[in-house]
Coordinates of C-alpha atoms and ligand atoms in Angstrom, one line a residue:
M252 CA -25.7 2.0 -20.4
M253 CA -23.8 1.1 -17.3
K254 CA -20.9 3.3 -16.3
K255 CA -17.4 1.6 -16.5
I256 CA -14.3 2.6 -14.5
Q257 CA -10.7 2.0 -15.7
L258 CA -8.7 0.3 -13.0
G259 CA -5.6 2.4 -12.5
K260 CA -3.5 2.5 -15.7
S261 CA -4.5 -1.0 -16.7
D262 CA -6.8 -2.0 -19.6
L263 CA -9.5 -3.3 -17.3
E264 CA -12.8 -1.5 -17.2
V265 CA -15.1 -2.5 -14.4
F266 CA -18.6 -1.6 -13.2
P267 CA -18.2 0.6 -10.1
I268 CA -20.0 -1.8 -7.8
A269 CA -17.9 -5.0 -7.4
L270 CA -18.5 -7.9 -5.0
G271 CA -16.5 -8.8 -1.9
T272 CA -16.5 -12.6 -1.5
N273 CA -15.0 -13.3 1.8
A274 CA -18.3 -14.8 2.9
V275 CA -18.2 -17.1 -0.1
G276 CA -16.3 -20.1 1.3
G277 CA -14.6 -18.0 4.0
H278 CA -15.2 -20.6 6.6
N279 CA -12.3 -19.3 8.7
L280 CA -14.0 -15.9 8.9
Y281 CA -17.7 -16.7 9.3
N282 CA -19.5 -19.6 11.0
N283 CA -22.1 -21.8 9.2
L284 CA -21.5 -20.4 5.7
D285 CA -23.7 -22.1 3.1
E286 CA -21.5 -22.7 0.0
E287 CA -24.4 -23.0 -2.4
Q288 CA -25.8 -19.7 -1.2
G289 CA -22.3 -18.2 -1.7
K290 CA -22.2 -19.5 -5.3
E291 CA -25.7 -18.0 -5.8
V292 CA -24.3 -14.6 -4.6
V293 CA -21.6 -14.8 -7.2
R294 CA -24.0 -15.9 -10.0
T295 CA -26.4 -13.0 -9.1
A296 CA -23.6 -10.5 -9.2
I297 CA -22.4 -11.6 -12.7
K298 CA -25.9 -11.8 -14.1
N299 CA -26.5 -8.2 -12.9
G300 CA -23.4 -6.7 -14.4
V301 CA -21.2 -6.7 -11.2
S302 CA -18.2 -7.6 -13.2
L303 CA -15.4 -7.6 -10.6
L304 CA -15.3 -10.4 -8.0
D305 CA -12.9 -9.8 -5.1
T306 CA -11.5 -12.8 -3.4
A307 CA -8.2 -13.9 -1.7
Y308 CA -6.3 -17.0 -0.7
V309 CA -6.9 -16.4 3.0
Y310 CA -10.7 -16.5 2.6
G311 CA -11.2 -20.1 3.5
L312 CA -7.5 -20.8 2.6
G313 CA -8.3 -21.3 -1.0
R314 CA -11.9 -22.3 -0.7
S315 CA -13.3 -18.9 -1.7
E316 CA -11.1 -18.8 -4.8
E317 CA -12.3 -22.3 -5.7
L318 CA -16.0 -21.5 -5.3
V319 CA -15.7 -18.1 -7.1
G320 CA -13.7 -19.7 -10.0
E321 CA -16.2 -22.7 -10.3
T322 CA -19.2 -20.3 -10.4
A323 CA -17.6 -17.8 -12.8
K324 CA -16.9 -20.6 -15.2
E325 CA -20.6 -20.9 -15.9
F326 CA -20.3 -17.5 -17.7
S327 CA -18.2 -16.4 -20.6
R328 CA -14.7 -15.0 -19.7
D329 CA -15.6 -11.4 -20.8
E330 CA -18.6 -11.3 -18.4
Y331 CA -16.5 -11.2 -15.2
M332 CA -13.1 -10.2 -13.8
I333 CA -11.5 -11.7 -10.8
A334 CA -9.3 -10.0 -8.2
T335 CA -7.4 -12.1 -5.8
K336 CA -4.7 -11.6 -3.2
G337 CA -1.7 -13.4 -1.6
A338 CA 1.2 -13.0 0.7
Q339 CA 0.3 -15.4 3.6
Y340 CA 1.7 -18.8 4.4
F341 CA 1.6 -21.0 7.5
D342 CA 4.8 -22.0 9.3
E343 CA 5.6 -25.3 11.0
N344 CA 3.6 -24.2 14.1
D345 CA 0.7 -23.3 11.9
E346 CA 1.2 -19.6 12.5
E347 CA 0.3 -17.2 9.7
Q348 CA 3.3 -15.5 8.2
I349 CA 3.6 -12.8 5.5
S350 CA 6.1 -12.8 2.6
N351 CA 6.5 -10.4 -0.3
D352 CA 9.5 -12.3 -1.6
P353 CA 9.3 -12.0 -5.5
E354 CA 9.6 -15.8 -6.0
F355 CA 7.1 -16.6 -3.3
L356 CA 4.6 -14.2 -4.9
K357 CA 5.0 -15.8 -8.3
E358 CA 4.4 -19.2 -6.8
Q359 CA 1.2 -17.8 -5.1
V360 CA -0.1 -16.5 -8.4
E361 CA 0.4 -20.0 -9.9
Q362 CA -1.6 -21.6 -7.1
S363 CA -4.4 -19.0 -7.3
L364 CA -4.6 -19.6 -11.1
K365 CA -5.1 -23.3 -10.4
R366 CA -7.7 -22.8 -7.7
L367 CA -9.6 -20.3 -9.8
Q368 CA -9.3 -22.5 -12.9
L369 CA -8.1 -19.5 -14.9
D370 CA -5.5 -18.8 -17.6
Y371 CA -5.0 -15.3 -16.2
I372 CA -6.0 -13.3 -13.1
D373 CA -7.5 -9.9 -13.8
L374 CA -6.1 -8.1 -10.8
Y375 CA -3.6 -9.6 -8.3
Y376 CA -2.8 -7.9 -5.0
I377 CA -0.1 -8.3 -2.5
H378 CA -2.4 -8.8 0.4
F379 CA -0.2 -7.5 3.2
P380 CA 3.3 -5.9 3.3
D381 CA 6.1 -7.9 4.9
E382 CA 8.8 -6.2 6.8
K383 CA 11.8 -7.0 4.7
T384 CA 11.1 -7.0 1.0
P385 CA 11.6 -3.7 -0.9
K386 CA 8.2 -3.0 -2.2
D387 CA 9.3 -2.0 -5.7
K388 CA 11.0 -5.4 -6.0
A389 CA 7.8 -7.2 -4.9
V390 CA 5.8 -5.3 -7.5
A391 CA 8.5 -5.9 -10.2
A392 CA 7.7 -9.7 -9.8
L393 CA 4.0 -8.9 -10.5
K394 CA 5.0 -6.8 -13.5
E395 CA 6.9 -9.7 -14.9
L396 CA 3.7 -11.8 -14.6
K397 CA 1.7 -9.0 -16.2
D398 CA 4.2 -9.0 -19.2
E399 CA 3.7 -12.8 -19.4
G400 CA -0.1 -12.3 -19.5
K401 CA -0.7 -14.2 -16.3
I402 CA -2.2 -11.1 -14.5
K403 CA -3.7 -8.0 -16.1
A404 CA -3.4 -5.4 -13.3
I405 CA -1.4 -5.0 -10.1
G406 CA -2.7 -4.1 -6.7
V407 CA -1.4 -3.7 -3.1
S408 CA -3.5 -4.0 0.0
N409 CA -2.9 -2.8 3.6
F410 CA 0.1 -0.8 2.6
N411 CA 0.7 2.6 4.2
L412 CA 1.4 5.7 2.1
E413 CA 5.2 5.2 2.4
Q414 CA 5.0 1.6 1.3
L415 CA 2.6 2.5 -1.5
K416 CA 5.0 5.1 -2.8
E417 CA 7.9 2.6 -2.7
A418 CA 5.7 -0.1 -4.4
N419 CA 4.8 2.5 -7.1
K420 CA 8.4 3.7 -7.7
D421 CA 8.2 2.5 -11.3
G422 CA 4.6 3.5 -11.8
Y423 CA 3.2 -0.1 -12.0
V424 CA 0.6 -0.1 -9.2
D425 CA -3.0 0.1 -10.5
V426 CA -5.0 -0.4 -7.4
V427 CA -4.7 0.1 -3.6
Q428 CA -7.2 -1.7 -1.3
L429 CA -7.4 -0.3 2.2
E430 CA -9.8 -0.2 5.0
Y431 CA -12.1 2.8 4.6
N432 CA -15.6 3.4 5.8
L433 CA -17.6 6.1 7.6
L434 CA -16.4 5.0 11.0
N435 CA -12.8 5.0 9.9
R436 CA -11.9 7.7 7.4
E437 CA -8.2 7.7 8.4
N438 CA -7.0 6.6 5.0
E439 CA -8.4 9.7 3.3
H440 CA -4.8 11.1 3.5
I441 CA -3.9 8.6 0.7
F442 CA -6.4 10.1 -1.8
E443 CA -4.1 12.9 -2.9
Y444 CA -1.4 10.4 -3.9
T445 CA -3.7 7.9 -5.5
F446 CA -5.6 10.6 -7.4
E447 CA -2.4 12.2 -8.7
N448 CA -0.8 8.9 -9.7
N449 CA -3.8 7.3 -11.4
I450 CA -4.2 4.6 -8.8
T451 CA -7.8 3.4 -8.1
F452 CA -8.5 3.3 -4.3
I453 CA -10.8 0.5 -3.4
P454 CA -12.1 0.6 0.2
Y455 CA -12.6 -2.6 2.1
F456 CA -14.9 -3.2 5.0
P457 CA -17.2 -0.6 3.5
L458 CA -20.3 -1.6 5.6
V459 CA -18.3 -2.4 8.7
S460 CA -19.6 -6.0 8.5
G461 CA -23.2 -4.7 8.1
L462 CA -23.0 -2.2 10.9
L463 CA -23.6 0.7 8.4
A464 CA -26.6 -1.1 7.0
G465 CA -28.8 0.1 9.8
K466 CA -30.3 -3.2 10.7
Y467 CA -28.8 -3.9 14.1
T468 CA -30.1 -2.9 17.5
E469 CA -28.4 -2.8 20.9
D470 CA -29.7 -6.3 21.5
T471 CA -28.2 -7.9 18.4
K472 CA -25.8 -10.7 19.3
F473 CA -22.8 -11.7 17.2
D474 CA -20.9 -15.1 17.1
D475 CA -18.3 -14.3 14.4
L476 CA -15.6 -11.8 13.7
R477 CA -18.0 -9.0 14.9
A478 CA -17.9 -10.4 18.5
E479 CA -14.3 -9.2 18.7
N480 CA -14.6 -5.9 16.8
P481 CA -14.4 -2.9 19.2
E482 CA -17.0 -1.1 17.0
F483 CA -19.5 -3.7 18.1
Q484 CA -18.8 -3.4 21.9
G485 CA -20.7 -1.6 24.7
S486 CA -21.0 2.1 24.6
K487 CA -19.1 2.3 21.3
F488 CA -21.6 0.1 19.6
K489 CA -24.5 2.2 21.0
E490 CA -22.8 5.4 19.7
N491 CA -22.3 3.9 16.3
L492 CA -26.0 2.7 16.1
A493 CA -27.1 6.3 16.9
K494 CA -24.9 7.8 14.2
V495 CA -26.2 5.3 11.6
E496 CA -29.7 6.2 12.6
E497 CA -28.9 9.8 11.7
L498 CA -28.4 8.7 8.1
R499 CA -31.9 7.3 8.0
S500 CA -33.5 10.6 6.8
I501 CA -31.0 11.0 3.9
A502 CA -31.7 7.3 3.0
D503 CA -35.5 8.0 3.0
N504 CA -35.1 11.1 0.8
H505 CA -33.6 8.9 -1.9
N506 CA -35.8 5.9 -1.2
V507 CA -32.8 3.6 -0.4
G508 CA -31.4 1.9 2.7
V509 CA -28.8 3.4 5.0
A510 CA -26.1 1.0 3.5
H511 CA -26.5 2.7 0.1
V512 CA -26.0 6.1 1.5
A513 CA -22.7 5.0 2.9
L514 CA -21.6 3.3 -0.3
A515 CA -22.7 6.2 -2.5
F516 CA -20.8 8.6 -0.2
Y517 CA -17.6 6.6 -0.8
L518 CA -18.0 7.0 -4.6
T519 CA -17.9 10.8 -4.1
R520 CA -14.2 10.6 -2.9
P521 CA -11.3 11.4 -5.2
S522 CA -9.8 8.2 -6.9
L523 CA -12.3 6.0 -5.0
D524 CA -14.2 4.8 -8.0
V525 CA -15.0 1.2 -7.2
I526 CA -16.5 -0.4 -4.1
I527 CA -16.6 -4.0 -2.9
P528 CA -19.5 -4.5 -0.5
G529 CA -19.5 -8.1 0.8
A530 CA -22.7 -10.0 0.6
K531 CA -24.0 -13.2 2.1
K532 CA -27.3 -13.2 0.3
P533 CA -28.2 -12.7 -3.4
K534 CA -30.8 -10.1 -2.4
Q535 CA -28.0 -7.9 -0.9
V536 CA -26.2 -7.9 -4.2
I537 CA -29.2 -6.6 -6.0
E538 CA -30.0 -4.0 -3.3
N539 CA -26.5 -2.7 -3.3
L540 CA -26.9 -1.7 -7.0
K541 CA -29.2 1.1 -5.9
T542 CA -26.1 2.9 -4.8
L543 CA -25.5 4.2 -8.3
N544 CA -28.8 6.1 -8.4
I545 CA -28.0 8.3 -5.5
K546 CA -26.9 11.9 -6.2
F547 CA -26.4 13.9 -2.9
S548 CA -27.1 17.6 -2.5
D549 CA -24.3 19.7 -1.0
A550 CA -26.3 19.9 2.2
E551 CA -26.6 16.1 2.5
L552 CA -22.8 15.7 1.9
E553 CA -22.2 18.3 4.6
R554 CA -24.5 16.4 7.0
I555 CA -22.7 13.1 6.4
N556 CA -19.3 14.7 7.0
K557 CA -20.7 16.2 10.2
I558 CA -22.0 12.9 11.6
F559 CA -18.9 10.9 10.6
P560 CA -16.0 13.4 10.7
V561 CA -12.5 12.4 9.4
G562 CA -10.5 11.4 12.5
G563 CA -13.8 11.0 14.4
K564 CA -13.3 7.3 15.3
Ligands
LIG80 P1 -18.6 -5.2 4.6 O1 -18.8 -5.1 3.1 O2 -18.4 -4.0 5.4 O3 -19.9 -5.9 5.2 C1 -20.5 -7.0 4.5 C2 -21.7 -7.5 5.3 O4 -22.7 -6.5 5.3 C3 -22.3 -8.7 4.5 O5 -21.7 -9.9 4.8 C4 -23.8 -8.6 5.1 O6 -23.7 -9.2 6.4 C5 -24.0 -7.1 5.2 N1 -24.6 -6.5 4.0 C6 -24.2 -6.4 2.7 N2 -25.1 -5.8 2.0 C7 -26.1 -5.5 2.7 C8 -27.3 -4.8 2.5 N3 -27.7 -4.3 1.3 N4 -28.2 -4.7 3.5 C9 -27.9 -5.1 4.7 N5 -26.7 -5.8 5.0 C10 -25.8 -5.9 4.0 O7 -17.5 -6.1 5.1 P2 -16.6 -7.3 4.5 O8 -17.4 -8.2 3.7 O9 -15.8 -7.7 5.6 O10 -15.7 -6.5 3.4 C11 -16.0 -6.4 2.0 C12 -15.0 -7.1 1.2 O11 -13.8 -6.4 1.4 C13 -14.8 -8.6 1.5 O12 -15.7 -9.5 1.0 C14 -13.4 -8.7 1.0 O13 -13.5 -9.0 -0.4 C15 -12.7 -7.4 1.2 N6 -11.8 -7.3 2.4 C16 -10.5 -7.1 2.2 C17 -9.6 -7.0 3.2 C18 -8.2 -6.8 2.9 O14 -7.3 -7.0 3.8 N7 -7.8 -6.4 1.7 C19 -10.1 -7.1 4.5 C20 -11.4 -7.3 4.8 C21 -12.3 -7.4 3.7 P3 -25.0 -9.9 7.1 O15 -25.9 -10.4 6.0 O16 -24.4 -11.0 8.0 O17 -25.6 -8.9 7.9

């Protein structure tokens, strides 16, 4: 039977492999996205037990939520859970702004519910911290929505440790979603707090946009977000490719791809019990399920820590 993970202190139990959907309708993030293929990615996930779908308002400014909601509706409500995020708005100059104002967040939840065609959202995150709202007040607004049954669990994303502690003053935070991957292990310092406070740590950007999947070479050219990411530039890119190659022998030992070694390593970290690899193709969703079969030896864990040390950006 498939293993299930309780999200924080909530009643939600999810399969440890979830799905990142910023490439489902995220036209502002990727070029030439095929919406039908995106829907097929979501369908494949749900059919294969990947119960938690991770979206956000900013992925396609509502389009990802619409497509995820539309596709999920083909299934019964107990077969999937949807996590979404909000905090952004666009001012009169069309510049993106962040607000954690309690009333604003409540309004954002209502809009997400409409786009997703849902009666309740399983997990709602404050996507980014703003500079002025006390974080416990922002979370209190979500707690009210939880008490009303409009959301089932509370998350925060891109909060530093201090902001997370403030947000969790009353113990209401179930999940924190932060950047974490083999090339950037800086956020490991949060694990102690999340572990002790029963908060699930969900890492985003786990495959560094596919860089940790071992399929790129020095000659690969990018025309999307990756073209601006320093990890994909010049000597840094070459260095990263060489490190990823070093994972190859571990992957071969387990008969999996390099991506799965990275993903399985994350699941060995304290309080990090759920991962959200993004996928553009249905095949990637299926492949990423292999992650759960990997059990590392101590020597393999040591080797991974040596290739990708904490602080070794
Ligand atoms: P990612 O998971 O690091 O990379 C995803 C990309 O890796 C895919 O689009 C695909 O790209 C490639 N890939 C996936 N599985 C693969 C496989 N088995 N073999 C080979 N390549 C594979 O990055 P991400 O999608 O940016 O992040 C994951 C999720 O995190 C997002 O969907 C989103 O839900 C969330 N996120 C959250 C925040 C936040 O602020 N909270 C920020 C960023 C992302 P190609 O097919 O093009 O190679």
